[in-house]
JSON list of C-alpha atoms in Angstrom, two decimals:
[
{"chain": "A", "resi": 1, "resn": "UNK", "atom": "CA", "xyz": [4.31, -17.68, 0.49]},
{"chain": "A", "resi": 2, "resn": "UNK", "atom": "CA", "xyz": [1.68, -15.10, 1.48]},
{"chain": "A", "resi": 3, "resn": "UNK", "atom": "CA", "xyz": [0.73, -12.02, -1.00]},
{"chain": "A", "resi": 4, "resn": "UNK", "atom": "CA", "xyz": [-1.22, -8.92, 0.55]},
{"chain": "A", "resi": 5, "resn": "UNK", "atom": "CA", "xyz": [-3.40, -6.71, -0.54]},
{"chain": "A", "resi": 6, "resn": "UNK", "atom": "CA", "xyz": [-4.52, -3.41, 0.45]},
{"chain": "A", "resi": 7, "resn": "UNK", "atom": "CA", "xyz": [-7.17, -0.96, 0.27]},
{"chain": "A", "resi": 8, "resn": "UNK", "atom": "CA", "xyz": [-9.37, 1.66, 1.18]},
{"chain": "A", "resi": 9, "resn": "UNK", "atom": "CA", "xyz": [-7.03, 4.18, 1.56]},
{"chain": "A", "resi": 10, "resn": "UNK", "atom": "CA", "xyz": [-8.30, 7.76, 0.14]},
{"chain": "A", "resi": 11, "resn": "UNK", "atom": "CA", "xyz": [-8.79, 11.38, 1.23]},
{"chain": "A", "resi": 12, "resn": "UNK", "atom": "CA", "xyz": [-10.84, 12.52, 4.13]},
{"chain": "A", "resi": 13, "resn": "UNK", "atom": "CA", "xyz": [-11.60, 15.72, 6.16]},
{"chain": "A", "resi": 14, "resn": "UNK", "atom": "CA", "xyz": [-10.35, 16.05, 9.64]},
{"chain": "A", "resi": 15, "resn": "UNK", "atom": "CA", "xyz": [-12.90, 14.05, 11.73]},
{"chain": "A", "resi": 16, "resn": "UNK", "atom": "CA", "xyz": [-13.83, 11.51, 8.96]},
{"chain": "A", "resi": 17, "resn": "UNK", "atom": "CA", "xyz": [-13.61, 8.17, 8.65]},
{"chain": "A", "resi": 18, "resn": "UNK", "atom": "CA", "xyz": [-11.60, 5.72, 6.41]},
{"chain": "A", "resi": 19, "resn": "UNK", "atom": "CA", "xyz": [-11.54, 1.75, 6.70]},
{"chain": "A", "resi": 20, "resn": "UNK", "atom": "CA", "xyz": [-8.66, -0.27, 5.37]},
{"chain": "A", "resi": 21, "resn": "UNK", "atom": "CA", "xyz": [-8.82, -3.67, 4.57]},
{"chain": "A", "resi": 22, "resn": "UNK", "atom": "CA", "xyz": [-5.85, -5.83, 3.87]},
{"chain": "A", "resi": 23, "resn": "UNK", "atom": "CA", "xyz": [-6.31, -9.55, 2.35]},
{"chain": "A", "resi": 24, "resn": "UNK", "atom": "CA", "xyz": [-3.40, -12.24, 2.77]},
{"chain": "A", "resi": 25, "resn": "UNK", "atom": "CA", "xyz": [-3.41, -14.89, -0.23]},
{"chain": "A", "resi": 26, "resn": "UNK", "atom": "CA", "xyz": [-1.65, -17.94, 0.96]},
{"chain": "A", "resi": 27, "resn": "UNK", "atom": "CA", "xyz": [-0.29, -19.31, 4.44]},
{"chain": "A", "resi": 28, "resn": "UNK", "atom": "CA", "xyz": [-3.76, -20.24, 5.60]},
{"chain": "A", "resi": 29, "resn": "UNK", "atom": "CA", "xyz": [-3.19, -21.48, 9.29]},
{"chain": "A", "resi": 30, "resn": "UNK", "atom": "CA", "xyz": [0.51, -20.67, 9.49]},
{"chain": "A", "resi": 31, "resn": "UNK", "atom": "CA", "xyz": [-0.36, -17.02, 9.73]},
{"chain": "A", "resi": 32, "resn": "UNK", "atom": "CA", "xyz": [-0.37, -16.20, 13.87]},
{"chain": "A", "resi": 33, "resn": "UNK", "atom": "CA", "xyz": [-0.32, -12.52, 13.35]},
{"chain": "A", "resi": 34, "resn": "UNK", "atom": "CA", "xyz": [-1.59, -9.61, 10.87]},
{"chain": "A", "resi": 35, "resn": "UNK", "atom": "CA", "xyz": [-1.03, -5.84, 11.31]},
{"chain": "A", "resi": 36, "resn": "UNK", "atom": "CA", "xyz": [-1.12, -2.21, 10.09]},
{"chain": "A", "resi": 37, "resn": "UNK", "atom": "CA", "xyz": [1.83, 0.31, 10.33]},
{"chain": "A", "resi": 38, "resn": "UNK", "atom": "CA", "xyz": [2.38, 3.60, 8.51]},
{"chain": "A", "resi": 39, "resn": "UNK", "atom": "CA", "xyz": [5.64, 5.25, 7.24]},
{"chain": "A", "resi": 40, "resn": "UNK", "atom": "CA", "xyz": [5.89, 7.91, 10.15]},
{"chain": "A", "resi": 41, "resn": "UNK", "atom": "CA", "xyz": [8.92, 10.36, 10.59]},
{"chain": "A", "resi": 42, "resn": "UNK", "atom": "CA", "xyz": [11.28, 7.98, 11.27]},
{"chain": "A", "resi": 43, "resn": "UNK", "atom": "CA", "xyz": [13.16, 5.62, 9.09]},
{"chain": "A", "resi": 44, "resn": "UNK", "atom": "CA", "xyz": [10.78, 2.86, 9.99]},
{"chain": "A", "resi": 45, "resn": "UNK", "atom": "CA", "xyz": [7.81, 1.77, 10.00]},
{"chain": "A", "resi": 46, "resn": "UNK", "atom": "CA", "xyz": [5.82, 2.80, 13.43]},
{"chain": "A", "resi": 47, "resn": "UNK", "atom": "CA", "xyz": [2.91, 0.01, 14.79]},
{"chain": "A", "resi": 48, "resn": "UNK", "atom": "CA", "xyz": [-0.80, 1.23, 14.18]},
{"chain": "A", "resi": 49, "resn": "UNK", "atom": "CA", "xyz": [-2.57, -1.78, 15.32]},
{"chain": "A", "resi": 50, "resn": "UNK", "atom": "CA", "xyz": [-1.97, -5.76, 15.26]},
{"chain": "A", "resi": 51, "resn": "UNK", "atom": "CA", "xyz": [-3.99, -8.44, 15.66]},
{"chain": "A", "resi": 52, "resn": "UNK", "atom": "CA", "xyz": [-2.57, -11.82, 16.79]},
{"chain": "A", "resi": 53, "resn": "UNK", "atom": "CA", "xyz": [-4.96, -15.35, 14.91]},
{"chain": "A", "resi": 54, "resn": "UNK", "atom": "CA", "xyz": [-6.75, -15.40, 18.27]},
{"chain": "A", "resi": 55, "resn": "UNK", "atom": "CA", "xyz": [-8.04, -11.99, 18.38]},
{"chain": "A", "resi": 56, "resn": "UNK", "atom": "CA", "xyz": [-5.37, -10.30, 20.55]},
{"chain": "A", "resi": 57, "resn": "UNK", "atom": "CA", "xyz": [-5.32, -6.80, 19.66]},
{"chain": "A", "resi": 58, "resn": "UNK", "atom": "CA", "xyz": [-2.18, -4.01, 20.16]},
{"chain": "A", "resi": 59, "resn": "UNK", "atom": "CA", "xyz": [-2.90, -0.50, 19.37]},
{"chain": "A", "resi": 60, "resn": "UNK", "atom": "CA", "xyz": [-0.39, 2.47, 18.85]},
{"chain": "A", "resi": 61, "resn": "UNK", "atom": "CA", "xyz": [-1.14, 4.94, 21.57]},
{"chain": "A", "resi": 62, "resn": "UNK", "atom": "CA", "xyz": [-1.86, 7.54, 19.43]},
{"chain": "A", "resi": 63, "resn": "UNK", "atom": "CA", "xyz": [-4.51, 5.80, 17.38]},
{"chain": "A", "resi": 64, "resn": "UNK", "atom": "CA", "xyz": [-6.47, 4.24, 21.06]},
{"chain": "A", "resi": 65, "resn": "UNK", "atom": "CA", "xyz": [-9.95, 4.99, 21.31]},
{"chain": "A", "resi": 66, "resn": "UNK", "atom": "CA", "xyz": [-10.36, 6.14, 17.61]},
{"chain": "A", "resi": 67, "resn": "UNK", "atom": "CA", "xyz": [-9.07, 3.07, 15.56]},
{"chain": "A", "resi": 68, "resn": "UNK", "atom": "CA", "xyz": [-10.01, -0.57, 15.53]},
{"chain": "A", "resi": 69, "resn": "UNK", "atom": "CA", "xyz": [-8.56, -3.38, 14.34]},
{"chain": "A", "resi": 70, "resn": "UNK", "atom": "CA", "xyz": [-10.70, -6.79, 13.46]},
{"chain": "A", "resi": 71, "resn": "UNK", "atom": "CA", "xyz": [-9.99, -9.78, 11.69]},
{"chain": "A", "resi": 72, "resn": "UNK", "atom": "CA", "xyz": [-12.15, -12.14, 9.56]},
{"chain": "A", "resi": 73, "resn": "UNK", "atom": "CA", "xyz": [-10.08, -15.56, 10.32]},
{"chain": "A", "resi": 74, "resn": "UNK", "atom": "CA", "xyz": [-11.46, -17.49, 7.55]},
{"chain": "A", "resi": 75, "resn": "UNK", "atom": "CA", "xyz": [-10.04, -15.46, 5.36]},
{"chain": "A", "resi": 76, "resn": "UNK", "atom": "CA", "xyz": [-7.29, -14.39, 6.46]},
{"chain": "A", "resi": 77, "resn": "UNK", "atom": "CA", "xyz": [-8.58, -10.54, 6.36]},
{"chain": "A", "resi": 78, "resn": "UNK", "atom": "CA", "xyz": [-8.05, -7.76, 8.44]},
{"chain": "A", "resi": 79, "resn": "UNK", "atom": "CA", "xyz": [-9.41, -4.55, 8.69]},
{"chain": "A", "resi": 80, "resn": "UNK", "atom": "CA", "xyz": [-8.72, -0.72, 10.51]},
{"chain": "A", "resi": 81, "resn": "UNK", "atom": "CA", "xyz": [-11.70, 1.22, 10.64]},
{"chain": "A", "resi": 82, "resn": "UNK", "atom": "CA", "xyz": [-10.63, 4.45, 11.47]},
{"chain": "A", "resi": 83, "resn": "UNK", "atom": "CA", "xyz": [-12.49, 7.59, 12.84]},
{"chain": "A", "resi": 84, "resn": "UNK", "atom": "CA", "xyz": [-11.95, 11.01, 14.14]},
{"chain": "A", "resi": 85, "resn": "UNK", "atom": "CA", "xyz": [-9.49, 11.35, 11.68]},
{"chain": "A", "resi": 86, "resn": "UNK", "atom": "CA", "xyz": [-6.44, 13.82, 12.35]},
{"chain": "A", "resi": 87, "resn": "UNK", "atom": "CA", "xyz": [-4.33, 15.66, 9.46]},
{"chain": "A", "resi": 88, "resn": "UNK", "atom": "CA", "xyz": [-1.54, 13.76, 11.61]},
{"chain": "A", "resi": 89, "resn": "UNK", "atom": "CA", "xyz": [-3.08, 10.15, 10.49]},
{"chain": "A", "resi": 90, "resn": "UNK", "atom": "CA", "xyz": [-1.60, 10.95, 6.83]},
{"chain": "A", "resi": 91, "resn": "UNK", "atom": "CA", "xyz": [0.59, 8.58, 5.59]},
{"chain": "A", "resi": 92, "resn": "UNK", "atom": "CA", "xyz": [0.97, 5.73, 4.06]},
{"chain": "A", "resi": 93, "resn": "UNK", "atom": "CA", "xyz": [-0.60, 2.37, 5.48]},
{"chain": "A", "resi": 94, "resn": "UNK", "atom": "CA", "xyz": [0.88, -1.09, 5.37]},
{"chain": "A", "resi": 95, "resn": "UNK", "atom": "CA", "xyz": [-0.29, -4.17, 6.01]},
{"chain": "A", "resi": 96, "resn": "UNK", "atom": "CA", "xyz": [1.54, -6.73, 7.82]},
{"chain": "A", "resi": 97, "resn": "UNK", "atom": "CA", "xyz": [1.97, -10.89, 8.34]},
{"chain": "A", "resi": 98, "resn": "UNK", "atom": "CA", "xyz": [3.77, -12.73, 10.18]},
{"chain": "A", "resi": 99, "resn": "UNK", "atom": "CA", "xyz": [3.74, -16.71, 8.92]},
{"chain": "A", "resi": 100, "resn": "UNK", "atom": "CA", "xyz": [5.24, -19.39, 11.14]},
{"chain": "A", "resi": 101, "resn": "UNK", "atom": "CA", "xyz": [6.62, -21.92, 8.53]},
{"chain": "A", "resi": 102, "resn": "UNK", "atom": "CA", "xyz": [6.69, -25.83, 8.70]},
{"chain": "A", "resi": 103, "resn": "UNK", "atom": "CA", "xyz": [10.60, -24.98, 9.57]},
{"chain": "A", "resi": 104, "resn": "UNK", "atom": "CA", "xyz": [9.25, -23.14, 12.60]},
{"chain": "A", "resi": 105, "resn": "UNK", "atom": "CA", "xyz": [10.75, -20.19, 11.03]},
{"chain": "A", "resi": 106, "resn": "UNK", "atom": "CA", "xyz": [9.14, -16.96, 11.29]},
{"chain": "A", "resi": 107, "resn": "UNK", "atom": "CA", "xyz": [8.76, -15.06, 7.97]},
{"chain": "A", "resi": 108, "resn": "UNK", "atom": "CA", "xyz": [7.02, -11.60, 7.68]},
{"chain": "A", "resi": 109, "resn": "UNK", "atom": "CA", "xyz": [5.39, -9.84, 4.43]},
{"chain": "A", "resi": 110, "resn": "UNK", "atom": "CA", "xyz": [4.65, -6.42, 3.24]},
{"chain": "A", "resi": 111, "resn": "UNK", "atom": "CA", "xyz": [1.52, -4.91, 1.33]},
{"chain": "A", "resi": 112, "resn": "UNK", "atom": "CA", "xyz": [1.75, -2.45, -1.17]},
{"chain": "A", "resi": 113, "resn": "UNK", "atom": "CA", "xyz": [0.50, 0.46, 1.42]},
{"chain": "A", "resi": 114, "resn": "UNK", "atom": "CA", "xyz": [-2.54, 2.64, 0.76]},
{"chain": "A", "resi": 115, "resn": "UNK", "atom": "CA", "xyz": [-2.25, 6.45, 1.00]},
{"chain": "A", "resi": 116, "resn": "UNK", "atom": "CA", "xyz": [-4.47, 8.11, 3.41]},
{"chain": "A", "resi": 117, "resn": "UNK", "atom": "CA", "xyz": [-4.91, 11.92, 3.77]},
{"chain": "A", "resi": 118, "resn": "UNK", "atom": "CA", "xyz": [-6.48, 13.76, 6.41]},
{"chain": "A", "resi": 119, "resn": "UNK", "atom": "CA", "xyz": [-7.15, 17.33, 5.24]},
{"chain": "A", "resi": 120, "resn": "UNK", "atom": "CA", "xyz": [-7.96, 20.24, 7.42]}
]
């Protein structure tokens, strides 16, 4: 079972910078993949970044070149530093894990999210 927690969410000007951090308590080695989406327009979630356990990254086209996703593998942390921050970038952030069980069963988990807002 894997728990995650978020933060660093908060309220910026256009052109700021936020950085999230998400922690995963539990699945140690089992977790092959960790990730950051926001609500969007939609009714789902769209990708922001994702970062696979050995440190393949995947970035939404809109956030390329001004987001960046790293992980701290020993702990099963990830982060998105963020900058040039666009009123568009509000939303609210989740963090995302995918675990591969001892049933070689994929399970995925959900933070919280963290509210960011870009004002202008």
């Amino acid at each position: 079972q894997v728990q995650l927690v978020e933060s660093g969410g908060g309220l910026v000007q256009a052109g700021g910078s936020l950085r999230l951090s998400c922690a995963a308590a539990g699945g140690g080695s089992r977790i092959y993949l960790m990730g950051w989406y926001r609500e969007g327009s939609g009714n789902q979630r769209e990708l922001v970044a994702t970062i696979t356990n050995l440190g393949s990254t995947n970035y939404a086209d809109a956030v390329k070149g001004r987001f960046t996703i790293s992980r701290d593998g020993a702990k099963n942390t990830i982060y998105l530093q963020m900058y040039s921050l666009k009123p568009e970038d509000t939303d609210v952030y989740y963090c995302n894990a995918k675990e591969l069980t001892a049933m070689t069963t994929i399970r995925g988990y959900w933070g919280q999210g963290t509210q960011v807002t870009v004002s202008s």
